[in-house]
């Protein structure tokens, strides 16, 4: 049958789909599929992977067909084929090709002794919650010291900050001869203290100031370490002036690091600061499927869907749930049903309103985080530095406890129902327009869960 030019029908179908679903959903499933060919009653669409082809078939085939048939007046049979699109090559694919070329030129280098070799761009799932940070990280790995220096990634635990940072380090280590140094704030402090004790400060300074790429995890732990902050300030300046790349991770924006000197805080804010948010459902599903690629165990899609829908906190929790299902399958040699999965993961899927979460725990965590007394949160002060934490406590109490608004108000200085509702709504509204506040809320939730459990 002659190959007919039905591409305009497909383009219009995609246009209408884009108008009827959210941007992140469209980007996840439709951004990389293309019209391939058509005959009189059939159309072939190219997809970049079996996974995307499978998901579109399950979730969107009926919607696609309905729109396409309506536009064209033809009862189309739609076929999906997996085919690499030469014009749409992901950054990850480019990196893979570069690695292949370099491996021809010389033997592959040994893994970096301090970096996790599993943390690479190839196995990092890029989605709506992390597109900007991921693309910035890839750009830095190609041109260290030239783009976005320093680069600081902030966000809650388990969202991929360390993965992205170490992926930068691994890529630079594997493709260049640059001196890559990775450490955590805790290890940096230990080295600093040991150097002071043994009068080896010149060696400490030389090690870090000779780095071509310096990666430091969890800089929030530099707070209240005045001596280390002073030393690191000078190291930062030396590396920055020499155009050496610096990458940091933190659990919050630098502006919220209350016990960090202003001059060091301003250095962290000098470059590019990006936040990673909790993954959407589509991203969570894709992450779980990606993890399964490295396993010999097959898990039904309905189980993946179950986990993705019930765990929205972070990637670490997703992986933990998946590994529990895999372990059960391997040990029992049984296929996991949906009912069994629910039973196995009932503790993980537990209601977010945990009975053992109390207003006192919320007050303590919020007070510590913002470095203000609990008495101020409960008191009458109306300065912004107190009102914001007070409203956050109210919001978290509504989210995480079974307390009524009257009970919450009683615990927050005897405030009435209307005041509690107003405070909670203020935070809910600001979360929509201020991504950094959403990151703060998620950080506090996790800290509360830690002391609760």
XYZ file of C-alpha atoms in Angstrom:
453
model
C 0.000 0.000 0.000
C 1.267 3.506 -0.853
C 2.773 5.493 2.006
C 0.326 8.392 2.496
C 1.055 11.787 3.980
C -1.173 11.666 7.038
C 1.354 13.464 9.236
C -0.860 16.611 9.547
C -3.550 14.419 11.133
C -1.016 13.155 13.678
C 0.308 16.673 14.383
C -3.207 17.944 15.088
C -3.917 14.920 17.307
C -0.804 15.632 19.383
C -1.755 19.300 19.587
C -5.173 18.438 21.020
C -3.726 15.925 23.486
C -1.290 18.577 24.713
C -4.225 20.894 25.428
C -6.032 18.246 27.484
C -3.308 16.913 29.795
C -0.822 18.644 32.087
C 2.599 19.682 30.813
C 4.571 17.170 32.874
C 2.408 14.269 31.689
C 2.767 15.371 28.067
C 6.530 15.763 28.416
C 6.887 12.346 29.996
C 4.997 10.344 27.329
C 4.562 12.378 24.143
C 7.594 14.646 23.750
C 9.714 11.951 22.059
C 7.208 10.055 19.938
C 6.956 10.890 16.227
C 4.949 10.105 13.114
C 6.720 7.407 11.056
C 4.439 6.326 8.199
C 0.856 5.662 7.173
C -1.133 3.596 4.680
C -4.805 3.853 3.813
C -6.172 2.612 7.155
C -3.150 2.358 9.436
C -0.627 4.689 11.004
C 2.759 3.824 12.484
C 4.199 5.900 15.320
C 7.836 5.798 16.414
C 8.634 5.605 20.143
C 12.082 5.715 21.790
C 11.652 2.669 24.062
C 9.539 -0.392 24.821
C 8.572 1.186 28.120
C 7.085 4.323 26.541
C 5.397 2.264 23.825
C 3.859 0.004 26.466
C 2.617 2.906 28.595
C 1.075 4.816 25.677
C -0.683 1.642 24.558
C -2.144 1.118 28.033
C -3.030 4.681 28.971
C -3.583 6.714 25.832
C -4.403 4.475 22.845
C -8.171 5.040 23.098
C -7.766 8.795 23.498
C -5.344 9.002 20.551
C -7.595 6.923 18.318
C -10.722 8.904 19.190
C -9.096 12.240 18.322
C -7.318 10.906 15.236
C -10.449 9.272 13.795
C -12.469 12.425 14.481
C -9.974 14.655 12.666
C -9.360 12.389 9.691
C -12.706 10.640 9.293
C -10.748 7.384 8.960
C -10.930 4.364 11.263
C -7.167 4.068 11.811
C -5.298 1.085 13.159
C -2.463 2.553 15.234
C 0.862 0.739 15.503
C 3.796 1.680 17.700
C 7.371 0.755 16.799
C 10.455 1.239 18.935
C 13.001 3.204 16.981
C 15.759 5.591 17.960
C 14.923 9.048 16.671
C 18.139 10.426 15.225
C 16.941 13.995 15.550
C 15.993 13.689 19.206
C 18.951 12.274 21.037
C 18.939 12.700 24.784
C 21.841 14.178 26.673
C 22.365 10.757 28.240
C 22.805 9.154 24.821
C 25.354 11.779 23.839
C 27.336 11.016 26.971
C 27.240 7.272 26.211
C 28.599 7.912 22.711
C 31.375 10.100 24.080
C 32.339 7.311 26.470
C 32.495 4.812 23.606
C 34.748 7.113 21.582
C 37.060 7.712 24.495
C 37.286 4.001 25.315
C 38.674 3.448 21.828
C 41.386 6.035 22.393
C 42.539 4.654 25.731
C 41.693 2.050 28.321
C 38.786 2.832 30.591
C 39.879 4.491 33.799
C 39.421 2.840 37.153
C 36.382 4.055 39.134
C 36.916 7.050 41.380
C 37.774 5.736 44.870
C 35.304 8.000 46.677
C 32.419 8.126 44.226
C 29.610 5.598 43.838
C 29.992 4.303 40.281
C 26.266 3.469 40.200
C 25.502 7.180 40.247
C 25.556 8.118 36.569
C 23.475 10.198 34.181
C 22.501 7.042 32.291
C 20.513 5.638 35.216
C 19.131 8.958 36.460
C 15.463 9.272 35.464
C 14.837 12.782 34.154
C 11.292 14.003 34.767
C 9.289 17.148 35.408
C 10.598 17.541 38.973
C 14.268 17.518 38.027
C 14.659 18.486 34.346
C 16.432 21.782 35.040
C 18.835 20.404 37.690
C 19.627 17.351 35.531
C 20.321 19.367 32.379
C 22.454 21.832 34.333
C 24.438 18.932 35.845
C 25.047 17.406 32.394
C 26.200 20.787 31.079
C 28.633 21.167 33.992
C 30.068 17.680 33.396
C 30.922 18.723 29.827
C 32.421 22.121 30.717
C 33.566 22.117 34.366
C 34.400 25.540 35.719
C 32.756 27.348 32.811
C 29.015 26.961 33.329
C 27.186 27.499 36.615
C 29.922 27.813 39.220
C 29.320 27.109 42.021
C 26.408 24.723 41.432
C 24.210 24.003 44.461
C 21.414 21.434 44.475
C 18.962 21.614 47.361
C 15.906 19.613 48.375
C 14.591 17.005 50.754
C 16.245 13.660 51.458
C 16.093 10.891 48.872
C 15.238 13.019 45.828
C 18.478 12.535 43.888
C 20.745 15.415 44.968
C 23.709 13.173 45.758
C 23.074 11.049 42.658
C 23.295 14.107 40.399
C 26.367 15.491 42.141
C 28.248 12.193 41.989
C 27.156 11.715 38.367
C 28.936 14.987 37.591
C 32.037 13.720 39.382
C 31.959 10.310 37.689
C 31.507 11.800 34.233
C 34.384 14.249 34.648
C 36.612 11.571 36.205
C 35.893 9.090 33.405
C 36.334 11.512 30.507
C 39.116 13.867 31.655
C 42.314 13.913 33.706
C 40.993 16.558 36.097
C 41.470 16.102 39.837
C 37.993 15.354 41.239
C 37.595 15.490 45.029
C 34.386 14.348 46.709
C 33.631 14.565 50.408
C 30.789 15.093 52.846
C 30.615 17.996 55.287
C 31.061 15.525 58.144
C 34.244 14.075 56.636
C 35.509 17.566 55.856
C 35.048 18.537 59.506
C 36.816 15.397 60.712
C 39.775 16.065 58.410
C 39.905 19.678 59.522
C 39.920 18.794 63.245
C 42.539 16.070 62.692
C 44.734 18.503 60.758
C 44.568 21.018 63.601
C 45.495 18.361 66.177
C 48.441 17.051 64.185
C 49.516 20.466 62.851
C 48.959 19.359 59.256
C 46.931 22.338 58.053
C 49.216 23.032 55.065
C 48.489 19.505 53.787
C 44.734 20.004 54.324
C 44.788 23.314 52.436
C 46.843 21.900 49.592
C 44.524 18.918 49.125
C 41.360 20.956 48.693
C 42.843 23.987 46.930
C 44.462 21.735 44.320
C 41.080 20.298 43.291
C 39.926 20.889 39.736
C 36.435 19.778 40.744
C 35.275 19.893 44.377
C 32.073 18.113 45.390
C 30.730 18.515 48.948
C 27.575 16.754 50.155
C 25.230 18.196 52.831
C 26.692 21.653 53.427
C 23.989 22.359 56.035
C 26.308 20.583 58.486
C 28.847 23.394 58.139
C 26.562 25.455 60.379
C 27.983 26.416 63.792
C 31.483 25.276 62.708
C 33.137 28.706 62.775
C 36.733 27.525 62.310
C 35.879 25.286 59.378
C 33.707 28.002 57.838
C 36.631 30.419 57.895
C 39.005 27.915 56.290
C 36.463 26.883 53.701
C 35.747 30.522 52.821
C 39.368 30.952 51.749
C 39.375 27.601 49.912
C 36.215 28.640 48.082
C 37.783 31.926 46.985
C 40.955 30.208 45.789
C 39.023 27.685 43.680
C 36.573 30.263 42.344
C 39.343 32.647 41.288
C 41.078 29.749 39.516
C 37.808 28.830 37.714
C 37.686 25.401 39.346
C 34.259 23.763 39.463
C 32.445 23.477 42.797
C 29.254 21.477 43.383
C 27.333 21.342 46.661
C 24.168 19.726 48.011
C 22.003 20.988 50.839
C 18.649 20.150 52.424
C 17.410 23.743 52.063
C 18.191 26.980 50.156
C 21.386 28.700 51.377
C 19.316 31.674 52.518
C 17.767 29.453 55.215
C 21.109 28.371 56.709
C 20.794 30.504 59.825
C 24.115 29.572 61.431
C 26.352 30.131 58.430
C 28.373 33.330 58.071
C 26.868 35.840 55.642
C 30.032 35.961 53.537
C 30.018 32.184 53.039
C 26.272 32.156 52.421
C 26.735 34.769 49.700
C 29.401 32.572 48.076
C 27.017 29.614 47.866
C 24.369 31.884 46.317
C 26.806 33.331 43.783
C 26.333 30.619 41.160
C 23.331 28.494 40.222
C 21.036 27.202 42.994
C 18.415 24.653 41.915
C 15.887 22.622 43.884
C 14.636 19.089 43.300
C 11.025 18.417 44.188
C 9.318 15.103 44.982
C 8.625 13.164 41.759
C 5.212 13.116 40.081
C 3.304 9.863 39.624
C 4.624 9.465 36.063
C 8.177 10.005 37.236
C 7.783 7.573 40.129
C 6.466 4.910 37.765
C 9.371 5.487 35.362
C 11.915 5.324 38.201
C 10.553 1.965 39.376
C 10.605 0.575 35.837
C 14.179 1.784 35.442
C 15.223 0.045 38.651
C 13.656 -3.198 37.428
C 15.877 -3.156 34.337
C 18.757 -4.172 36.596
C 16.826 -7.059 38.171
C 16.128 -10.573 36.931
C 12.778 -10.648 38.742
C 9.666 -9.662 36.790
C 7.097 -7.538 38.641
C 3.617 -6.942 37.188
C 2.772 -3.408 36.083
C -0.150 -3.238 38.524
C 2.323 -3.664 41.404
C 4.524 -0.882 40.016
C 1.414 1.268 39.662
C 0.401 0.466 43.254
C 3.775 1.545 44.648
C 3.968 4.680 42.497
C 0.505 5.813 43.577
C 1.029 5.192 47.290
C 4.570 6.468 47.845
C 5.114 10.096 46.903
C 7.733 11.158 49.437
C 11.043 10.422 47.703
C 13.005 8.056 45.477
C 14.641 6.292 48.409
C 11.270 5.180 49.783
C 10.216 3.995 46.323
C 13.352 1.871 45.986
C 12.905 0.462 49.470
C 9.351 -0.668 48.705
C 10.386 -2.204 45.389
C 13.277 -4.095 46.984
C 10.890 -5.516 49.591
C 8.689 -6.913 46.802
C 11.724 -8.291 44.944
C 13.154 -9.892 48.094
C 9.849 -11.595 48.888
C 9.620 -12.921 45.314
C 13.160 -14.298 45.393
C 12.858 -15.926 48.819
C 9.352 -17.366 48.471
C 9.546 -18.111 44.753
C 5.964 -16.829 44.521
C 4.475 -14.279 42.162
C 3.390 -11.208 44.117
C -0.286 -10.369 43.688
C -1.726 -6.922 44.310
C -3.282 -8.150 47.571
C 0.046 -9.575 48.742
C 1.867 -6.375 47.832
C -0.588 -4.322 49.881
C -0.012 -6.652 52.827
C 3.792 -6.502 52.464
C 3.841 -2.727 52.180
C 1.051 -1.818 54.615
C 3.488 -0.098 56.971
C 4.973 1.918 54.107
C 1.568 2.843 52.733
C 0.372 3.942 56.182
C -1.797 7.015 56.434
C 0.219 10.235 56.387
C -1.697 11.320 59.487
C 0.217 9.201 61.962
C -1.356 8.859 65.374
C 2.004 9.202 67.136
C 2.762 12.555 65.479
C 2.076 15.240 68.057
C 1.920 19.016 67.991
C 4.865 19.083 70.411
C 7.066 17.240 67.917
C 5.995 19.579 65.125
C 6.745 22.603 67.320
C 10.188 21.276 68.296
C 11.276 20.436 64.746
C 10.017 23.776 63.378
C 11.579 25.699 66.262
C 14.962 24.011 65.713
C 14.814 24.484 61.958
C 14.100 28.232 62.130
C 16.206 28.710 65.275
C 13.470 30.499 67.229
C 11.991 29.632 70.654
C 8.762 27.628 70.820
C 7.432 30.364 73.133
C 7.666 32.840 70.224
C 5.679 30.518 67.943
C 2.987 30.212 70.588
C 3.208 33.892 71.509
C 1.819 37.148 70.123
C 4.765 38.411 68.047
C 3.800 39.286 64.475
C 7.189 39.735 62.825
C 7.721 37.779 59.602
C 10.451 35.703 61.239
C 7.882 34.355 63.698
C 4.630 34.419 61.705
C 5.935 32.144 58.938
C 7.082 29.341 61.329
C 3.789 29.718 63.253
C 1.731 29.265 60.090
C 3.910 26.311 59.073
C 3.261 24.603 62.424
C -0.489 25.085 61.922
C -0.293 23.733 58.369
C 1.762 20.684 59.416
C -0.536 19.968 62.354
C -3.501 19.843 59.970
C -1.558 17.664 57.518
C 0.040 15.229 59.952
C -2.231 14.885 62.967
C -5.855 14.065 63.690
C -6.293 17.283 65.701
C -9.211 19.579 65.005
C -8.656 23.252 64.183
C -9.881 24.158 67.657
C -7.362 21.787 69.277
C -4.551 23.128 67.097
C -5.471 26.715 67.955
C -5.478 25.884 71.663
C -1.905 24.538 71.386
C -0.706 27.599 69.437
C -1.383 30.252 72.024
C -5.150 29.878 72.267
C -5.930 30.942 68.690
C -9.429 30.432 67.321
C -10.695 28.268 64.468
C -10.691 31.128 61.925
C -7.076 32.073 62.669
C -5.949 28.460 62.292
C -7.743 28.096 58.957
C -6.266 31.384 57.736
C -2.715 30.355 58.712
C -2.993 26.962 57.050
C -4.440 28.472 53.853
C -1.626 31.043 53.695
C 0.952 28.257 53.578
C -1.040 26.163 51.098
C -1.318 29.179 48.758
C 2.350 30.106 49.055
C 3.500 26.532 48.336
C 1.972 26.847 44.861
C 3.963 29.966 43.985
C 7.120 29.397 46.062
C 8.916 26.100 45.288
C 11.492 26.768 48.017
C 8.739 26.843 50.657
C 7.440 23.476 49.416
C 10.980 22.123 49.830
C 11.083 23.475 53.405
C 7.723 21.888 54.233
C 8.843 18.501 52.905
C 12.096 18.738 54.867
C 10.201 19.447 58.088
C 7.789 16.570 57.413
C 10.665 14.125 57.060
C 12.376 15.408 60.194
C 9.109 15.010 62.123
C 8.696 11.472 60.784
C 12.274 10.647 61.845
C 11.719 11.588 65.485
C 8.238 10.029 65.417
C 9.475 6.660 64.171
